[in-house]
Amino acid sequence: MLCKLMDHRSLDVTMGYYTVSQERRRKAVETVAVLAADRHGNPRGSNDPLAYELRSVAVPNGGCTEPSNVKAGGGQCHIRFQCAGCDFYEPDPSYRPALEQTIADLRADLEAVTAMGAANWVLANFEHQLEAYAKVLVEMDERLAGLSPQERDAVEAASKEHRRRPANRTSPPHPGPGEPQRTPALRTCRADRASRQARTPHSRAGRRGHRGS
C-alpha cells in the first residue's frame, strides 16, 4: 500500500525511504530524550529512545508517564492536563514552543476570566499554572544554555524532527508537541460573548441601517 501511495515501482525503494525516515526519527528522539526532566527540573533523561517513547505518551506540553494515562493513550488524565502540577510530567526540548504558547494563552485567559469577575479560586488556578509552566520553561532554557552552540543546534534540529512525528499511541483530543493548547471552556465563553454582542439592539440597528442605505 505504501509503495503504491508513494508511486514507487519497487518495494525496495519504498523500504529505503522508510528506513531513512525511521533512522532520522530514532536519532531525533535520542537527542531530545537525554534532556527530559520532571516539573521540578530533575533529570529524567534516557539514552534509549525506544524505552523513552514506550514509558510515556505525548500530551499537550510534554510527555506523561502516569501508568493509567499511558495505557489509555493519553486520554485519561485525572488532573485535566494541568501538566505542570503533576510529578508524572516529563517535558523535553521538543515541547518548548508548546510551553511558550501555553504560557501566552494562560496569560490571555487570565485577563479574560479576571474581566469576567470569576471566583478567586479560578484566578488562583490560572496564576499557579502560569507560575509552574514558567518555571519549567526557565529550567529547560538553563539546561539548553549549558550546551555548546553545536549541541544546541543539534537539539533544535532534533526537536523539529521530533515534533513532526506521529504520536506513539492514540492521542487524546488535545494538541501534540509544538501545537498550542487552548482552554475549551474559555473558547466557548468567548464565542458566546461575541454572539451576544452581535445580537445587541445597537448591532441590529446598525445592520438595519446598513441594509437601508
mmCIF file of C-alpha atoms in Angstrom:
data_model
loop_
_atom_site.group_PDB
_atom_site.id
_atom_site.type_symbol
_atom_site.label_atom_id
_atom_site.label_comp_id
_atom_site.label_asym_id
_atom_site.label_seq_id
_atom_site.Cartn_x
_atom_site.Cartn_y
_atom_site.Cartn_z
ATOM 1 C CA MET A 1 0.000 0.000 0.000
ATOM 2 C CA LEU A 2 2.738 2.481 0.977
ATOM 3 C CA CYS A 3 4.613 1.612 -2.203
ATOM 4 C CA LYS A 4 1.532 2.484 -4.299
ATOM 5 C CA LEU A 5 0.864 5.707 -2.399
ATOM 6 C CA MET A 6 4.445 6.868 -3.000
ATOM 7 C CA ASP A 7 4.246 5.779 -6.658
ATOM 8 C CA HIS A 8 7.316 3.576 -6.368
ATOM 9 C CA ARG A 9 7.816 0.731 -8.812
ATOM 10 C CA SER A 10 9.817 -1.291 -6.326
ATOM 11 C CA LEU A 11 9.136 -2.100 -2.687
ATOM 12 C CA ASP A 12 12.908 -1.895 -2.106
ATOM 13 C CA VAL A 13 12.810 1.822 -2.953
ATOM 14 C CA THR A 14 9.932 2.379 -0.540
ATOM 15 C CA MET A 15 11.696 0.487 2.233
ATOM 16 C CA GLY A 16 14.781 2.612 1.636
ATOM 17 C CA TYR A 17 12.798 5.791 2.313
ATOM 18 C CA TYR A 18 11.125 4.152 5.310
ATOM 19 C CA THR A 19 14.446 3.060 6.797
ATOM 20 C CA VAL A 20 15.943 6.546 6.410
ATOM 21 C CA SER A 21 12.838 8.110 7.978
ATOM 22 C CA GLN A 22 12.903 5.715 10.931
ATOM 23 C CA GLU A 23 16.597 6.325 11.496
ATOM 24 C CA ARG A 24 16.091 10.101 11.461
ATOM 25 C CA ARG A 25 13.280 9.746 13.946
ATOM 26 C CA ARG A 26 15.345 7.470 16.201
ATOM 27 C CA LYS A 27 18.229 9.944 16.240
ATOM 28 C CA ALA A 28 15.885 12.842 16.935
ATOM 29 C CA VAL A 29 14.307 11.059 19.910
ATOM 30 C CA GLU A 30 17.744 10.033 21.151
ATOM 31 C CA THR A 31 18.912 13.670 21.090
ATOM 32 C CA VAL A 32 15.973 15.191 22.976
ATOM 33 C CA ALA A 33 15.323 12.243 25.320
ATOM 34 C CA VAL A 34 18.528 12.769 27.285
ATOM 35 C CA LEU A 35 17.360 16.308 28.144
ATOM 36 C CA ALA A 36 13.945 15.359 29.544
ATOM 37 C CA ALA A 37 13.211 16.487 33.099
ATOM 38 C CA ASP A 38 10.324 16.470 35.542
ATOM 39 C CA ARG A 39 8.338 19.528 36.622
ATOM 40 C CA HIS A 40 10.896 20.253 39.365
ATOM 41 C CA GLY A 41 13.794 20.309 36.909
ATOM 42 C CA ASN A 42 15.180 16.940 37.999
ATOM 43 C CA PRO A 43 16.756 14.998 35.103
ATOM 44 C CA ARG A 44 14.566 12.242 33.667
ATOM 45 C CA GLY A 45 16.566 11.687 30.518
ATOM 46 C CA SER A 46 17.011 8.374 28.768
ATOM 47 C CA ASN A 47 19.727 7.072 26.467
ATOM 48 C CA ASP A 48 17.311 4.532 24.998
ATOM 49 C CA PRO A 49 14.919 6.223 22.518
ATOM 50 C CA LEU A 50 12.610 3.206 22.351
ATOM 51 C CA ALA A 51 12.296 2.948 26.125
ATOM 52 C CA TYR A 52 11.755 6.722 26.301
ATOM 53 C CA GLU A 53 8.812 6.548 23.910
ATOM 54 C CA LEU A 54 7.310 3.420 25.458
ATOM 55 C CA ARG A 55 7.306 4.766 29.018
ATOM 56 C CA SER A 56 5.318 7.891 28.149
ATOM 57 C CA VAL A 57 2.562 9.285 25.977
ATOM 58 C CA ALA A 58 2.501 12.664 24.265
ATOM 59 C CA VAL A 59 0.282 15.281 25.932
ATOM 60 C CA PRO A 60 -0.018 18.998 25.069
ATOM 61 C CA ASN A 61 3.130 20.240 26.837
ATOM 62 C CA GLY A 62 5.357 17.205 27.295
ATOM 63 C CA GLY A 63 5.416 13.509 27.964
ATOM 64 C CA CYS A 64 3.177 11.842 30.548
ATOM 65 C CA THR A 65 4.365 8.729 32.398
ATOM 66 C CA GLU A 66 1.302 8.209 34.614
ATOM 67 C CA PRO A 67 0.518 4.489 34.045
ATOM 68 C CA SER A 68 -3.267 4.703 33.556
ATOM 69 C CA ASN A 69 -2.919 7.649 31.166
ATOM 70 C CA VAL A 70 -0.148 5.909 29.210
ATOM 71 C CA LYS A 71 -2.326 2.807 28.966
ATOM 72 C CA ALA A 72 -5.229 4.944 27.704
ATOM 73 C CA GLY A 73 -3.037 6.571 25.065
ATOM 74 C CA GLY A 74 -3.196 9.961 26.765
ATOM 75 C CA GLY A 75 -6.963 10.052 27.123
ATOM 76 C CA GLN A 76 -7.278 9.509 30.874
ATOM 77 C CA CYS A 77 -5.684 12.451 32.635
ATOM 78 C CA HIS A 78 -7.132 12.802 36.133
ATOM 79 C CA ILE A 79 -5.996 16.415 36.523
ATOM 80 C CA ARG A 80 -7.257 17.542 33.102
ATOM 81 C CA PHE A 81 -3.864 18.164 31.515
ATOM 82 C CA GLN A 82 -2.653 20.674 34.089
ATOM 83 C CA CYS A 83 0.702 19.025 33.453
ATOM 84 C CA ALA A 84 2.982 21.420 35.306
ATOM 85 C CA GLY A 85 1.376 20.359 38.586
ATOM 86 C CA CYS A 86 1.968 16.641 38.063
ATOM 87 C CA ASP A 87 5.012 14.580 39.026
ATOM 88 C CA PHE A 88 4.417 12.282 36.038
ATOM 89 C CA TYR A 89 5.052 15.207 33.646
ATOM 90 C CA GLU A 90 8.366 14.958 31.750
ATOM 91 C CA PRO A 91 8.896 17.592 29.040
ATOM 92 C CA ASP A 92 11.848 17.518 26.664
ATOM 93 C CA PRO A 93 13.119 20.400 24.475
ATOM 94 C CA SER A 94 10.857 19.456 21.552
ATOM 95 C CA TYR A 95 7.955 20.847 23.599
ATOM 96 C CA ARG A 96 9.482 24.282 24.099
ATOM 97 C CA PRO A 97 7.265 26.066 21.503
ATOM 98 C CA ALA A 98 4.179 24.456 23.069
ATOM 99 C CA LEU A 99 5.243 25.704 26.504
ATOM 100 C CA GLU A 100 5.717 29.247 25.218
ATOM 101 C CA GLN A 101 2.299 29.175 23.549
ATOM 102 C CA THR A 102 0.617 27.728 26.631
ATOM 103 C CA ILE A 103 2.095 30.470 28.814
ATOM 104 C CA ALA A 104 0.881 33.142 26.383
ATOM 105 C CA ASP A 105 -2.569 31.534 26.254
ATOM 106 C CA LEU A 106 -2.817 31.307 30.039
ATOM 107 C CA ARG A 107 -1.939 34.995 30.379
ATOM 108 C CA ALA A 108 -4.638 35.914 27.872
ATOM 109 C CA ASP A 109 -7.153 33.636 29.565
ATOM 110 C CA LEU A 110 -6.293 35.063 32.986
ATOM 111 C CA GLU A 111 -7.101 38.540 31.674
ATOM 112 C CA ALA A 112 -10.396 37.237 30.301
ATOM 113 C CA VAL A 113 -11.534 35.471 33.470
ATOM 114 C CA THR A 114 -10.488 38.482 35.571
ATOM 115 C CA ALA A 115 -12.652 40.745 33.402
ATOM 116 C CA MET A 116 -15.497 38.226 33.757
ATOM 117 C CA GLY A 117 -15.347 38.561 37.533
ATOM 118 C CA ALA A 118 -14.576 34.884 38.032
ATOM 119 C CA ALA A 119 -14.175 33.463 41.534
ATOM 120 C CA ASN A 120 -10.831 33.878 43.268
ATOM 121 C CA TRP A 121 -10.132 30.133 43.134
ATOM 122 C CA VAL A 122 -10.466 30.259 39.337
ATOM 123 C CA LEU A 123 -7.978 33.130 39.126
ATOM 124 C CA ALA A 124 -5.630 31.337 41.517
ATOM 125 C CA ASN A 125 -5.685 28.222 39.342
ATOM 126 C CA PHE A 126 -4.569 30.218 36.303
ATOM 127 C CA GLU A 127 -1.903 32.027 38.307
ATOM 128 C CA HIS A 128 -0.492 28.770 39.713
ATOM 129 C CA GLN A 129 -0.385 27.196 36.256
ATOM 130 C CA LEU A 130 1.367 30.251 34.834
ATOM 131 C CA GLU A 131 3.980 30.156 37.574
ATOM 132 C CA ALA A 132 4.542 26.419 37.185
ATOM 133 C CA TYR A 133 4.880 26.433 33.393
ATOM 134 C CA ALA A 134 7.159 29.473 33.506
ATOM 135 C CA LYS A 135 9.388 27.588 35.966
ATOM 136 C CA VAL A 136 9.519 24.567 33.645
ATOM 137 C CA LEU A 137 10.497 26.797 30.713
ATOM 138 C CA VAL A 138 13.199 28.629 32.686
ATOM 139 C CA GLU A 139 14.752 25.359 33.828
ATOM 140 C CA MET A 140 14.632 23.962 30.293
ATOM 141 C CA ASP A 141 16.380 27.061 28.958
ATOM 142 C CA GLU A 142 19.045 26.762 31.666
ATOM 143 C CA ARG A 143 19.783 23.185 30.583
ATOM 144 C CA LEU A 144 19.997 24.247 26.949
ATOM 145 C CA ALA A 145 22.255 27.179 27.848
ATOM 146 C CA GLY A 146 24.746 24.699 29.302
ATOM 147 C CA LEU A 147 25.236 23.081 25.898
ATOM 148 C CA SER A 148 27.740 24.133 23.259
ATOM 149 C CA PRO A 149 26.411 26.044 20.203
ATOM 150 C CA GLN A 150 26.813 22.888 18.111
ATOM 151 C CA GLU A 151 24.873 20.833 20.666
ATOM 152 C CA ARG A 152 22.084 23.430 20.814
ATOM 153 C CA ASP A 153 21.827 23.392 17.016
ATOM 154 C CA ALA A 154 21.576 19.601 17.087
ATOM 155 C CA VAL A 155 18.849 19.735 19.749
ATOM 156 C CA GLU A 156 16.890 22.319 17.746
ATOM 157 C CA ALA A 157 17.074 20.216 14.590
ATOM 158 C CA ALA A 158 16.095 17.083 16.517
ATOM 159 C CA SER A 159 13.218 18.914 18.189
ATOM 160 C CA LYS A 160 11.792 19.953 14.817
ATOM 161 C CA GLU A 161 12.033 16.376 13.578
ATOM 162 C CA HIS A 162 10.507 15.048 16.804
ATOM 163 C CA ARG A 163 7.542 17.437 16.538
ATOM 164 C CA ARG A 164 6.755 16.113 13.059
ATOM 165 C CA ARG A 165 6.408 12.545 14.278
ATOM 166 C CA PRO A 166 3.041 10.886 14.788
ATOM 167 C CA ALA A 167 2.116 10.147 18.388
ATOM 168 C CA ASN A 168 3.476 6.865 19.697
ATOM 169 C CA ARG A 169 -0.032 5.942 20.811
ATOM 170 C CA THR A 170 -3.558 7.005 20.047
ATOM 171 C CA SER A 171 -3.567 10.650 21.053
ATOM 172 C CA PRO A 172 -6.272 12.352 23.103
ATOM 173 C CA PRO A 173 -8.233 15.209 21.516
ATOM 174 C CA HIS A 174 -5.540 17.694 22.524
ATOM 175 C CA PRO A 175 -2.690 19.374 20.600
ATOM 176 C CA GLY A 176 0.530 17.476 20.078
ATOM 177 C CA PRO A 177 4.096 18.670 20.536
ATOM 178 C CA GLY A 178 4.671 22.195 19.386
ATOM 179 C CA GLU A 179 0.979 22.918 18.924
ATOM 180 C CA PRO A 180 -0.908 25.485 21.032
ATOM 181 C CA GLN A 181 -3.287 24.397 23.773
ATOM 182 C CA ARG A 182 -6.461 26.369 24.309
ATOM 183 C CA THR A 183 -8.958 26.113 27.130
ATOM 184 C CA PRO A 184 -12.217 24.742 25.645
ATOM 185 C CA ALA A 185 -14.415 26.388 28.254
ATOM 186 C CA LEU A 186 -12.940 29.813 27.574
ATOM 187 C CA ARG A 187 -13.160 29.336 23.813
ATOM 188 C CA THR A 188 -16.879 28.606 24.248
ATOM 189 C CA CYS A 189 -17.314 31.535 26.612
ATOM 190 C CA ARG A 190 -15.638 33.929 24.172
ATOM 191 C CA ALA A 191 -17.713 32.622 21.303
ATOM 192 C CA ASP A 192 -20.907 33.091 23.349
ATOM 193 C CA ARG A 193 -19.879 36.609 24.294
ATOM 194 C CA ALA A 194 -19.175 37.503 20.676
ATOM 195 C CA SER A 195 -22.526 36.022 19.688
ATOM 196 C CA ARG A 196 -24.362 38.065 22.321
ATOM 197 C CA GLN A 197 -22.627 41.244 21.209
ATOM 198 C CA ALA A 198 -23.683 40.576 17.639
ATOM 199 C CA ARG A 199 -27.307 40.320 18.801
ATOM 200 C CA THR A 200 -27.427 43.581 20.803
ATOM 201 C CA PRO A 201 -30.034 46.214 19.711
ATOM 202 C CA HIS A 202 -27.222 48.533 18.658
ATOM 203 C CA SER A 203 -25.791 45.872 16.364
ATOM 204 C CA ARG A 204 -29.207 45.036 14.931
ATOM 205 C CA ALA A 205 -29.948 48.709 14.345
ATOM 206 C CA GLY A 206 -26.618 49.066 12.650
ATOM 207 C CA ARG A 207 -27.417 46.155 10.381
ATOM 208 C CA ARG A 208 -30.894 47.602 9.554
ATOM 209 C CA GLY A 209 -29.285 50.951 8.771
ATOM 210 C CA HIS A 210 -26.755 49.241 6.578
ATOM 211 C CA ARG A 211 -29.489 47.425 4.658
ATOM 212 C CA GLY A 212 -31.488 50.615 4.273
ATOM 213 C CA SER A 213 -28.558 52.631 2.899
#
